[in-house]
Short mmCIF file of C-alpha atoms in Angstrom, two decimals:
data_model
loop_
_atom_site.label_atom_id
_atom_site.label_comp_id
_atom_site.label_asym_id
_atom_site.label_seq_id
_atom_site.Cartn_x
_atom_site.Cartn_y
_atom_site.Cartn_z
CA UNK F 840 8.28 92.45 -1.97
CA UNK F 841 10.74 90.46 -0.02
CA UNK F 842 10.94 87.05 -1.67
CA UNK F 843 13.26 85.82 1.06
CA UNK F 844 10.59 86.08 3.75
CA UNK F 845 10.09 82.83 5.62
CA UNK F 846 7.09 80.70 4.73
CA UNK F 847 4.23 80.87 7.21
CA UNK F 848 4.23 78.18 9.85
CA UNK F 849 1.47 75.53 9.56
CA UNK F 850 -0.17 74.26 12.69
CA UNK F 851 0.43 70.49 12.66
CA UNK F 852 -2.80 69.99 14.50
CA UNK F 853 -4.81 71.78 11.80
CA UNK F 854 -4.10 69.53 8.84
CA UNK F 855 -6.54 69.04 5.96
CA UNK F 856 -9.45 66.95 7.10
CA UNK F 857 -9.24 68.15 10.66
CA UNK F 858 -12.26 69.90 12.13
CA UNK F 859 -10.20 73.07 12.24
CA UNK F 860 -8.84 72.72 8.72
CA UNK F 861 -10.36 72.12 5.28
CA UNK F 862 -10.40 69.52 2.53
CA UNK F 863 -10.40 65.70 2.96
CA UNK F 864 -7.68 63.70 4.69
CA UNK F 865 -5.72 60.84 3.04
CA UNK F 866 -6.61 57.64 4.91
CA UNK F 867 -3.98 56.47 7.32
CA UNK F 868 -2.52 53.05 6.49
CA UNK F 869 -4.42 50.38 8.42
CA UNK F 870 -2.37 48.20 10.71
CA UNK F 871 -2.09 44.47 9.82
CA UNK F 872 -3.75 42.39 12.55
CA UNK F 873 -1.33 40.55 14.79
CA UNK F 874 -3.05 37.26 14.00
CA UNK F 875 -2.27 37.60 10.28
CA UNK F 876 1.34 38.47 11.04
CA UNK F 877 1.67 35.42 13.29
CA UNK F 878 0.09 33.17 10.64
CA UNK F 879 2.50 34.44 7.98
CA UNK F 880 5.45 33.90 10.29
CA UNK F 881 4.23 30.39 11.15
CA UNK F 882 3.78 29.55 7.47
CA UNK F 883 7.24 30.91 6.66
CA UNK F 884 8.70 28.71 9.39
CA UNK F 885 6.77 25.59 8.30
CA UNK F 886 7.41 26.04 4.58
CA UNK F 887 11.19 25.97 5.05
CA UNK F 888 11.40 22.79 7.11
CA UNK F 889 11.30 19.48 5.29
CA UNK F 890 10.80 17.42 8.44
CA UNK F 891 7.42 19.04 9.12
CA UNK F 892 6.03 17.95 5.73
CA UNK F 893 7.63 14.54 6.03
CA UNK F 894 6.00 13.98 9.42
CA UNK F 895 2.68 15.16 7.97
CA UNK F 896 2.86 12.50 5.24
CA UNK F 897 3.74 9.85 7.82
CA UNK F 898 0.87 10.87 10.10
CA UNK F 899 -1.60 10.73 7.22
CA UNK F 900 -0.39 7.24 6.34
CA UNK F 901 -0.92 6.05 9.92
CA UNK F 902 -4.14 7.95 10.69
CA UNK F 903 -6.60 5.45 9.05
CA UNK F 904 -5.51 2.86 11.63
CA UNK F 905 -7.41 4.70 14.33
CA UNK F 906 -9.98 6.82 12.46
CA UNK F 907 -12.66 5.53 10.10
CA UNK F 908 -15.46 7.28 8.21
CA UNK F 909 -17.52 9.24 7.61
CA UNK F 910 -17.99 8.28 3.96
CA UNK F 911 -19.84 10.46 1.45
CA UNK F 912 -23.56 9.56 1.31
CA UNK F 913 -23.18 6.97 4.10
CA UNK F 914 -24.84 7.47 7.50
CA UNK F 915 -21.57 6.58 9.21
CA UNK F 916 -20.17 8.59 12.09
CA UNK F 917 -16.52 9.45 12.55
CA UNK F 918 -15.22 6.53 14.57
CA UNK F 919 -12.06 6.55 16.63
CA UNK F 920 -11.26 2.91 17.29
CA UNK F 921 -8.45 0.57 18.21
CA UNK F 922 -7.34 -0.95 14.86
CA UNK F 923 -8.89 -4.21 13.68
CA UNK F 924 -8.95 -6.13 10.40
CA UNK F 925 -11.92 -5.93 8.06
CA UNK F 926 -12.27 -8.51 5.30
CA UNK F 927 -10.74 -10.34 2.34
CA UNK F 928 -7.72 -12.48 3.17
CA UNK F 929 -6.97 -10.54 6.36
CA UNK F 930 -8.60 -12.94 8.86
CA UNK F 931 -6.81 -15.87 7.26
CA UNK F 932 -3.40 -14.24 7.63
CA UNK F 933 -4.30 -13.59 11.25
CA UNK F 934 -5.23 -17.27 11.73
CA UNK F 935 -1.74 -18.27 10.50
CA UNK F 936 -0.15 -15.78 12.90
CA UNK F 937 -2.31 -16.97 15.81
CA UNK F 938 -1.36 -20.59 15.15
CA UNK F 939 2.33 -19.76 15.03
CA UNK F 940 2.51 -17.72 18.24
CA UNK F 941 -0.02 -19.79 20.24
CA UNK F 942 0.65 -23.33 19.10
CA UNK F 943 4.14 -23.03 17.65
CA UNK F 944 3.07 -24.61 14.35
CA UNK F 945 1.32 -23.85 11.06
CA UNK F 946 -1.47 -26.42 11.41
CA UNK F 947 -4.65 -24.33 11.27
CA UNK F 948 -7.29 -27.00 11.95
CA UNK F 949 -7.72 -26.17 15.64
CA UNK F 950 -7.49 -22.42 15.00
CA UNK F 951 -10.33 -22.37 12.47
CA UNK F 952 -12.38 -24.51 14.87
CA UNK F 953 -11.66 -21.95 17.56
CA UNK F 954 -12.93 -19.17 15.31
CA UNK F 955 -16.23 -21.01 14.75
CA UNK F 956 -16.56 -21.45 18.51
CA UNK F 957 -16.12 -17.72 19.19
CA UNK F 958 -12.34 -17.53 19.54
CA UNK F 959 -10.34 -14.52 18.41
CA UNK F 960 -7.82 -16.34 16.21
CA UNK F 961 -9.18 -14.53 13.11
CA UNK F 962 -9.84 -11.21 14.82
CA UNK F 963 -12.63 -9.70 16.88
CA UNK F 964 -14.98 -9.19 13.92
CA UNK F 965 -14.88 -12.86 12.89
CA UNK F 966 -15.25 -14.60 16.25
CA UNK F 967 -18.10 -17.10 16.04
CA UNK F 968 -18.59 -16.51 12.30
CA UNK F 969 -18.82 -19.13 9.51
CA UNK F 970 -15.36 -18.31 8.18
CA UNK F 971 -14.25 -20.49 5.27
CA UNK F 972 -10.87 -22.20 5.57
CA UNK F 973 -8.06 -21.02 3.30
CA UNK F 974 -6.28 -24.36 3.32
CA UNK F 975 -4.99 -26.65 0.59
CA UNK F 976 -3.70 -30.22 0.33
CA UNK F 977 -2.91 -32.93 -2.19
CA UNK F 978 -5.26 -35.89 -2.67
CA UNK F 979 -3.38 -38.60 -4.58
CA UNK F 980 -1.30 -35.91 -6.23
CA UNK F 981 -4.29 -33.72 -7.06
CA UNK F 982 -4.27 -30.17 -5.67
CA UNK F 983 -7.34 -29.55 -3.49
CA UNK F 984 -8.89 -26.48 -1.91
CA UNK F 985 -11.22 -26.43 1.10
CA UNK F 986 -14.18 -24.95 -0.81
CA UNK F 987 -14.12 -27.82 -3.26
CA UNK F 988 -15.35 -29.97 -0.37
CA UNK F 989 -17.28 -27.61 1.91
CA UNK F 990 -19.95 -24.97 1.37
CA UNK F 991 -18.47 -21.50 1.16
CA UNK F 992 -21.75 -19.57 1.54
CA UNK F 993 -22.46 -18.94 5.25
CA UNK F 994 -26.20 -19.45 4.76
CA UNK F 995 -25.61 -23.09 3.82
CA UNK F 996 -23.67 -23.95 6.97
CA UNK F 997 -25.33 -26.04 9.67
CA UNK F 998 -25.37 -24.94 13.30
CA UNK F 999 -24.70 -26.58 16.62
CA UNK F 1000 -27.39 -26.36 19.34
CA UNK F 1001 -25.56 -23.40 20.86
CA UNK F 1002 -25.55 -21.59 17.50
CA UNK F 1003 -21.91 -22.14 16.57
CA UNK F 1004 -21.47 -22.61 12.81
CA UNK F 1005 -20.28 -25.97 11.52
CA UNK F 1006 -18.55 -26.45 8.14
CA UNK F 1007 -20.96 -28.33 5.90
CA UNK F 1008 -20.05 -30.68 3.06
CA UNK F 1009 -21.14 -29.71 -0.43
CA UNK F 1010 -23.62 -31.97 -2.13
CA UNK F 1011 -21.18 -32.38 -5.02
CA UNK F 1012 -18.04 -32.60 -2.90
CA UNK F 1013 -15.15 -34.38 -4.55
CA UNK F 1014 -13.73 -36.08 -1.49
CA UNK F 1015 -14.15 -36.33 2.26
CA UNK F 1016 -10.60 -37.48 2.89
CA UNK F 1017 -9.44 -34.29 4.60
CA UNK F 1018 -5.87 -34.28 5.90
CA UNK F 1019 -5.42 -34.42 9.64
CA UNK F 1020 -3.27 -31.29 9.54
CA UNK F 1021 -4.55 -28.26 7.61
CA UNK F 1022 -2.04 -25.84 6.12
CA UNK F 1023 -2.90 -22.49 4.59
CA UNK F 1024 -2.57 -21.93 0.89
CA UNK F 1025 -1.11 -18.52 1.81
CA UNK F 1026 2.68 -18.61 2.32
CA UNK F 1027 3.62 -18.13 6.00
CA UNK F 1028 6.06 -15.25 5.51
CA UNK F 1029 3.88 -12.52 7.03
CA UNK F 1030 3.17 -14.65 10.11
CA UNK F 1031 6.85 -15.43 10.61
CA UNK F 1032 7.74 -11.75 10.27
CA UNK F 1033 5.08 -10.60 12.75
CA UNK F 1034 5.60 -13.41 15.27
CA UNK F 1035 8.18 -11.50 17.34
CA UNK F 1036 6.31 -8.17 17.84
CA UNK F 1037 2.97 -9.92 18.46
CA UNK F 1038 4.18 -12.79 20.65
CA UNK F 1039 3.79 -10.88 23.97
CA UNK F 1040 0.10 -10.35 23.10
CA UNK F 1041 -0.70 -13.96 22.11
CA UNK F 1042 -4.17 -15.10 23.09
CA UNK F 1043 -5.48 -11.53 23.28
CA UNK F 1044 -7.06 -9.02 20.93
CA UNK F 1045 -3.78 -7.13 21.00
CA UNK F 1046 -2.32 -9.44 18.35
CA UNK F 1047 -4.72 -8.05 15.76
CA UNK F 1048 -4.01 -4.40 16.57
CA UNK F 1049 -0.24 -4.79 16.92
CA UNK F 1050 -0.08 -6.58 13.56
CA UNK F 1051 -1.90 -3.69 11.88
CA UNK F 1052 0.33 -1.12 13.58
CA UNK F 1053 3.33 -3.04 12.21
CA UNK F 1054 1.81 -2.78 8.72
CA UNK F 1055 1.43 0.99 9.01
CA UNK F 1056 4.99 1.41 10.24
CA UNK F 1057 6.21 -0.79 7.40
CA UNK F 1058 4.57 1.53 4.86
CA UNK F 1059 6.19 4.52 6.59
CA UNK F 1060 9.54 2.74 6.22
CA UNK F 1061 8.72 2.12 2.54
CA UNK F 1062 8.09 5.85 2.21
CA UNK F 1063 11.54 6.53 3.64
CA UNK F 1064 13.23 4.19 1.14
CA UNK F 1065 11.26 5.72 -1.72
CA UNK F 1066 12.66 9.14 -0.83
CA UNK F 1067 16.16 7.69 -0.97
CA UNK F 1068 15.46 6.23 -4.40
CA UNK F 1069 14.24 9.46 -5.98
CA UNK F 1070 16.83 11.80 -4.44
CA UNK F 1071 18.98 11.92 -7.63
CA UNK F 1072 15.87 12.56 -9.76
CA UNK F 1073 14.67 15.80 -8.12
CA UNK F 1074 16.14 19.25 -7.60
CA UNK F 1075 15.17 19.97 -4.00
CA UNK F 1076 13.36 18.56 -1.00
CA UNK F 1077 10.10 20.26 -1.98
CA UNK F 1078 9.94 18.26 -5.21
CA UNK F 1079 11.03 15.13 -3.39
CA UNK F 1080 8.18 15.35 -0.86
CA UNK F 1081 5.61 16.37 -3.46
CA UNK F 1082 6.33 13.23 -5.45
CA UNK F 1083 6.50 11.06 -2.32
CA UNK F 1084 3.22 12.39 -0.96
CA UNK F 1085 1.48 11.94 -4.32
CA UNK F 1086 2.73 8.36 -4.74
CA UNK F 1087 1.86 7.19 -1.23
CA UNK F 1088 -1.37 9.15 -0.69
CA UNK F 1089 -2.61 9.20 -4.29
CA UNK F 1090 -2.56 5.42 -4.80
CA UNK F 1091 -4.11 2.41 -2.99
CA UNK F 1092 -0.88 2.18 -0.99
CA UNK F 1093 -2.66 4.44 1.51
CA UNK F 1094 -5.47 1.92 1.92
CA UNK F 1095 -3.21 -1.10 2.25
CA UNK F 1096 -1.16 0.64 4.94
CA UNK F 1097 -3.95 -0.19 7.39
CA UNK F 1098 -4.61 -3.79 6.33
CA UNK F 1099 -3.13 -7.20 7.05
CA UNK F 1100 -2.10 -8.16 3.53
CA UNK F 1101 1.26 -9.19 2.09
CA UNK F 1102 1.36 -6.25 -0.30
CA UNK F 1103 2.41 -3.48 2.15
CA UNK F 1104 5.35 -5.60 3.29
CA UNK F 1105 6.31 -6.53 -0.27
CA UNK F 1106 6.15 -2.83 -1.13
CA UNK F 1107 8.67 -2.06 1.59
CA UNK F 1108 10.92 -4.96 0.56
CA UNK F 1109 10.95 -3.90 -3.10
CA UNK F 1110 11.78 -0.25 -2.37
CA UNK F 1111 14.30 -1.20 0.29
CA UNK F 1112 16.04 -3.72 -1.99
CA UNK F 1113 16.44 -1.22 -4.82
CA UNK F 1114 17.47 1.63 -2.52
CA UNK F 1115 20.04 -0.52 -0.71
CA UNK F 1116 21.48 -1.87 -3.95
CA UNK F 1117 21.45 1.24 -6.13
CA UNK F 1118 22.09 3.94 -3.53
CA UNK F 1119 24.29 2.16 -0.98
CA UNK F 1120 25.74 -0.82 -2.91
CA UNK F 1121 24.44 -3.19 -0.19
CA UNK F 1122 23.63 -6.26 -2.22
CA UNK F 1123 23.45 -8.76 0.65
CA UNK F 1124 20.89 -6.53 2.39
CA UNK F 1125 19.02 -6.08 -0.89
CA UNK F 1126 18.98 -9.83 -1.44
CA UNK F 1127 17.72 -10.36 2.11
CA UNK F 1128 14.76 -8.05 1.44
CA UNK F 1129 13.83 -9.98 -1.69
CA UNK F 1130 14.32 -13.27 0.18
CA UNK F 1131 11.85 -12.17 2.85
CA UNK F 1132 9.42 -11.30 0.06
CA UNK F 1133 9.79 -14.77 -1.43
CA UNK F 1134 8.41 -16.19 1.81
CA UNK F 1135 5.30 -14.07 1.30
CA UNK F 1136 4.96 -14.56 -2.45
CA UNK F 1137 7.50 -16.74 -4.28
CA UNK F 1138 7.14 -14.77 -7.59
CA UNK F 1139 8.69 -11.83 -5.75
CA UNK F 1140 12.05 -13.38 -6.72
CA UNK F 1141 11.61 -11.77 -10.16
CA UNK F 1142 12.64 -8.41 -8.70
CA UNK F 1143 16.19 -9.69 -8.31
CA UNK F 1144 16.63 -10.00 -12.08
CA UNK F 1145 16.97 -6.26 -12.94
CA UNK F 1146 19.41 -5.75 -10.06
CA UNK F 1147 21.47 -8.73 -11.20
CA UNK F 1148 21.53 -7.45 -14.79
CA UNK F 1149 22.67 -4.07 -13.54
CA UNK F 1150 25.59 -5.74 -11.76
CA UNK F 1151 26.51 -7.74 -14.87
CA UNK F 1152 26.49 -4.60 -17.05
CA UNK F 1153 28.80 -2.90 -14.55
CA UNK F 1154 30.94 -6.08 -14.35
CA UNK F 1155 30.27 -6.36 -10.62
CA UNK F 1156 30.07 -10.14 -10.70
CA UNK F 1157 30.68 -10.68 -7.00
CA UNK F 1158 27.72 -8.40 -6.27
CA UNK F 1159 25.52 -10.88 -8.14
CA UNK F 1160 26.70 -13.61 -5.78
CA UNK F 1161 25.99 -11.41 -2.76
CA UNK F 1162 22.53 -10.61 -4.11
CA UNK F 1163 21.51 -14.21 -4.79
CA UNK F 1164 22.97 -15.82 -1.65
CA UNK F 1165 20.02 -14.87 0.62
CA UNK F 1166 17.61 -15.84 -2.17
CA UNK F 1167 19.11 -19.32 -2.39
CA UNK F 1168 18.63 -19.80 1.35
CA UNK F 1169 15.01 -18.61 1.16
CA UNK F 1170 14.19 -20.92 -1.75
CA UNK F 1171 15.84 -23.90 -0.04
CA UNK F 1172 13.82 -23.31 3.13
CA UNK F 1173 10.64 -22.91 1.08
CA UNK F 1174 11.23 -26.24 -0.66
CA UNK F 1175 11.96 -27.89 2.69
CA UNK F 1176 8.66 -26.54 4.02
CA UNK F 1177 6.83 -27.95 1.00
CA UNK F 1178 8.32 -31.32 1.86
CA UNK F 1179 7.24 -31.06 5.48
CA UNK F 1180 3.67 -29.93 4.77
CA UNK F 1181 2.80 -31.77 1.57
CA UNK F 1182 5.37 -34.54 1.23
CA UNK F 1183 7.19 -33.17 -1.81
CA UNK F 1184 9.50 -30.22 -2.49
CA UNK F 1185 7.46 -29.41 -5.61
CA UNK F 1186 4.09 -29.49 -3.82
CA UNK F 1187 3.54 -25.81 -3.06
CA UNK F 1188 0.63 -24.54 -1.00
CA UNK F 1189 -0.52 -22.31 -3.85
CA UNK F 1190 -0.96 -23.82 -7.31
CA UNK F 1191 -0.39 -21.54 -10.28
CA UNK F 1192 -3.34 -21.12 -12.66
CA UNK F 1193 -2.80 -19.36 -15.96
CA UNK F 1194 -5.19 -16.65 -17.06
CA UNK F 1195 -5.36 -14.43 -20.13
CA UNK F 1196 -2.44 -11.94 -19.88
CA UNK F 1197 -3.86 -9.63 -22.57
CA UNK F 1198 -7.24 -9.35 -20.88
CA UNK F 1199 -5.55 -9.13 -17.49
CA UNK F 1200 -3.30 -6.26 -18.63
CA UNK F 1201 -6.21 -4.26 -19.98
CA UNK F 1202 -8.35 -4.81 -16.90
CA UNK F 1203 -5.58 -4.08 -14.42
CA UNK F 1204 -5.25 -0.63 -15.98
CA UNK F 1205 -8.86 0.20 -16.85
CA UNK F 1206 -11.18 -1.97 -14.73
CA UNK F 1207 -13.57 0.05 -12.56
CA UNK F 1208 -13.02 -2.23 -9.58
CA UNK F 1209 -9.27 -2.86 -9.90
CA UNK F 1210 -7.77 -0.61 -12.59
CA UNK F 1211 -4.65 1.43 -11.84
CA UNK F 1212 -5.85 4.45 -13.84
CA UNK F 1213 -9.26 4.32 -12.19
CA UNK F 1214 -7.75 4.64 -8.71
CA UNK F 1215 -4.75 6.84 -9.50
CA UNK F 1216 -5.37 9.20 -12.45
CA UNK F 1217 -2.01 10.83 -11.68
CA UNK F 1218 -0.48 7.89 -13.59
CA UNK F 1219 -1.37 9.82 -16.77
CA UNK F 1220 1.28 12.40 -15.87
CA UNK F 1221 3.84 9.63 -15.32
CA UNK F 1222 3.09 8.23 -18.78
CA UNK F 1223 3.54 11.66 -20.37
CA UNK F 1224 6.86 12.22 -18.59
CA UNK F 1225 8.11 8.68 -19.23
CA UNK F 1226 9.97 9.17 -22.57
CA UNK F 1227 12.00 12.14 -21.37
CA UNK F 1228 12.62 10.57 -17.95
CA UNK F 1229 13.74 7.31 -19.52
CA UNK F 1230 16.14 9.08 -21.88
CA UNK F 1231 17.59 11.36 -19.22
CA UNK F 1232 17.84 8.78 -16.43
CA UNK F 1233 18.87 5.70 -18.37
CA UNK F 1234 19.98 3.07 -17.23
CA UNK F 1235 18.44 3.45 -13.74
CA UNK F 1236 15.02 4.02 -15.21
CA UNK F 1237 15.48 0.77 -17.14
CA UNK F 1238 16.04 -1.06 -13.82
CA UNK F 1239 12.84 0.30 -12.31
CA UNK F 1240 10.86 -0.11 -15.51
CA UNK F 1241 11.89 -3.73 -16.02
CA UNK F 1242 11.07 -4.49 -12.36
CA UNK F 1243 7.55 -3.18 -12.85
CA UNK F 1244 7.06 -4.92 -16.20
CA UNK F 1245 8.29 -8.32 -14.98
CA UNK F 1246 6.09 -8.28 -11.90
CA UNK F 1247 3.11 -6.79 -13.75
CA UNK F 1248 3.24 -9.37 -16.54
CA UNK F 1249 3.34 -12.23 -14.07
CA UNK F 1250 0.38 -10.87 -12.09
CA UNK F 1251 -1.80 -10.30 -15.16
CA UNK F 1252 -0.99 -13.82 -16.37
CA UNK F 1253 -2.55 -15.28 -13.24
CA UNK F 1254 -6.22 -16.20 -13.29
CA UNK F 1255 -6.73 -14.06 -10.14
CA UNK F 1256 -5.14 -10.90 -11.56
CA UNK F 1257 -7.71 -8.84 -9.63
CA UNK F 1258 -6.52 -10.11 -6.26
CA UNK F 1259 -9.91 -11.43 -5.20
CA UNK F 1260 -12.10 -9.51 -2.78
CA UNK F 1261 -10.00 -6.40 -2.23
CA UNK F 1262 -9.55 -2.69 -2.85
CA UNK F 1263 -8.19 -1.53 -6.19
CA UNK F 1264 -5.16 -3.01 -8.02
CA UNK F 1265 -3.84 -4.99 -5.05
CA UNK F 1266 -1.61 -7.36 -7.00
CA UNK F 1267 0.78 -4.65 -8.26
CA UNK F 1268 1.05 -2.58 -5.08
CA UNK F 1269 4.65 -3.82 -4.46
CA UNK F 1270 5.88 -2.25 -7.72
CA UNK F 1271 3.40 0.60 -8.22
CA UNK F 1272 5.92 3.29 -7.12
CA UNK F 1273 8.24 2.18 -9.95
CA UNK F 1274 5.50 3.03 -12.45
CA UNK F 1275 5.15 6.52 -10.95
CA UNK F 1276 8.86 7.38 -10.80
CA UNK F 1277 8.66 9.48 -14.01
CA UNK F 1278 6.66 12.02 -11.97
CA UNK F 1279 10.09 13.23 -10.83
CA UNK F 1280 10.77 14.38 -14.38
CA UNK F 1281 7.71 16.62 -14.54
CA UNK F 1282 9.53 19.55 -12.92
CA UNK F 1283 12.06 19.65 -15.77
CA UNK F 1284 9.68 18.82 -18.60
CA UNK F 1285 8.37 21.69 -20.71
CA UNK F 1286 6.71 19.14 -22.98
CA UNK F 1287 4.60 17.72 -20.14
CA UNK F 1288 3.54 21.18 -19.02
CA UNK F 1289 2.52 22.21 -22.53
CA UNK F 1290 0.68 18.96 -23.24
CA UNK F 1291 -1.21 18.73 -19.95
CA UNK F 1292 -1.50 22.38 -18.99
CA UNK F 1293 -0.49 24.04 -15.75
CA UNK F 1294 -3.67 23.10 -13.88
CA UNK F 1295 -4.16 19.52 -15.04
CA UNK F 1296 -1.40 18.00 -12.93
CA UNK F 1297 -2.52 19.40 -9.56
CA UNK F 1298 -6.13 18.51 -10.40
CA UNK F 1299 -5.18 14.89 -11.18
CA UNK F 1300 -3.10 14.76 -7.99
CA UNK F 1301 -5.97 16.06 -5.85
CA UNK F 1302 -8.45 13.62 -7.47
CA UNK F 1303 -6.05 10.71 -6.87
CA UNK F 1304 -5.56 11.66 -3.22
CA UNK F 1305 -9.31 12.15 -2.69
CA UNK F 1306 -10.13 8.73 -4.16
CA UNK F 1307 -7.60 6.97 -1.99
CA UNK F 1308 -8.45 8.96 1.14
CA UNK F 1309 -11.93 7.44 0.94
CA UNK F 1310 -10.34 4.03 0.47
CA UNK F 1311 -8.05 4.55 3.46
CA UNK F 1312 -10.45 6.04 5.99
CA UNK F 1313 -13.43 4.03 4.75
CA UNK F 1314 -11.45 0.79 4.60
CA UNK F 1315 -14.16 -1.44 6.05
CA UNK F 1316 -16.86 -0.35 3.58
CA UNK F 1317 -14.91 0.00 0.35
CA UNK F 1318 -14.11 -3.58 -0.70
CA UNK F 1319 -14.57 -4.33 -4.41
CA UNK F 1320 -16.14 -0.89 -4.89
CA UNK F 1321 -14.72 2.27 -6.38
CA UNK F 1322 -14.77 5.34 -4.11
CA UNK F 1323 -16.34 7.40 -6.92
CA UNK F 1324 -19.54 5.51 -6.14
CA UNK F 1325 -19.65 7.20 -2.74
CA UNK F 1326 -18.70 10.58 -4.17
CA UNK F 1327 -21.47 10.30 -6.77
CA UNK F 1328 -24.05 9.46 -4.11
CA UNK F 1329 -22.92 12.41 -2.04
CA UNK F 1330 -23.21 14.83 -4.98
CA UNK F 1331 -26.68 13.55 -5.86
CA UNK F 1332 -27.90 13.75 -2.28
CA UNK F 1333 -26.47 17.25 -1.88
CA UNK F 1334 -28.01 18.67 -5.07
#
């Protein structure tokens, strides 16, 4: 038998599984749909570009300006509207701004009267409403507030024949000697800052919307400075944007980015001051940011202390002078304004009232309505990472930590630690990012991973973002109420 005989030829068209062959055929590999390939390519492109994720964060911060609702368990439609203010102190800040750009002064008497008569000085939602006056004055040296003389409950106001509300004296009013000129007990800093961009729209509803747009852009700018601050604390841009997105979307910062409060601006000034000083050695610019904040809330001056101590430790004594020069100008102008409005440099528009700092500290962390942990559970991760972050990043972490502690202690020592009628822990919004900086250390912390587990951190981040998304997009319905209330209603109604 010839073993070298060639093997028989196999008909390629009669393979196993063919009708002309035998056996079963191995399945041919299925082709991946073009759509899946395109999606993978798009994701690969997106996932390698930092600017895409940065823009996404910025768009989410701005989106609540124009979109509101729907809220869980609420019969509210998705509304796309031109931005307007909602409640709390917002209309009163707008009254100050309206007076400045329309009348060229800070006397609010005629502006509040205009609101009662249907004018838009306090915004479209408050025209013709019985809006109380946030004004203060001194009666023989005694500090007086408007609601010590007039009824604050709208139902107790009298009405003119045409229906316009009229401020009504309280039965137990202390005095009727109201000053001819009425000045707000809110510092005028926010009005002075917004006067230029809103001036072309004076006398129109555009003032309200432009002011809110300025707030949103200010928070975006704060986000930019926060990235600059944490750059040395992270290993890559992915970590940088994860921390940034969590801090700005997982805290009440998101909500306040669409309001007319001082806090969003103070947030930007605090982050800008520390970024300019510690990253760029620009102490005059840093001092200018803190000086602007002083005109919104005088206690903001405390944030200059850690920066000054940092300069002293480094023996940069001239930097201390550069830092405090703008502050000295701001304080001098503030004292001059006290003299002009109330007849004495020491007669401020807002009188300090001491509260209980121990009770205030506990409540500002754990209160259902205004507690930091209740609105941003991700703070737990920052606390866990704090010891290692502080040790590894000392002394910079000491600068940020002392800034938060100084401002926090002052706020909890005030009788109105809660911030009044507002959303969440409003009073510490300007320094809240400093408390969350240790999140940057999570990526290098085996201890934090072991203690919390691999899934706990993303769960806490998602919960924090969900809570504050409701607060941001449901801004007009969420005052003095925790978003969990709406989530609970939704779960009950869905079960």
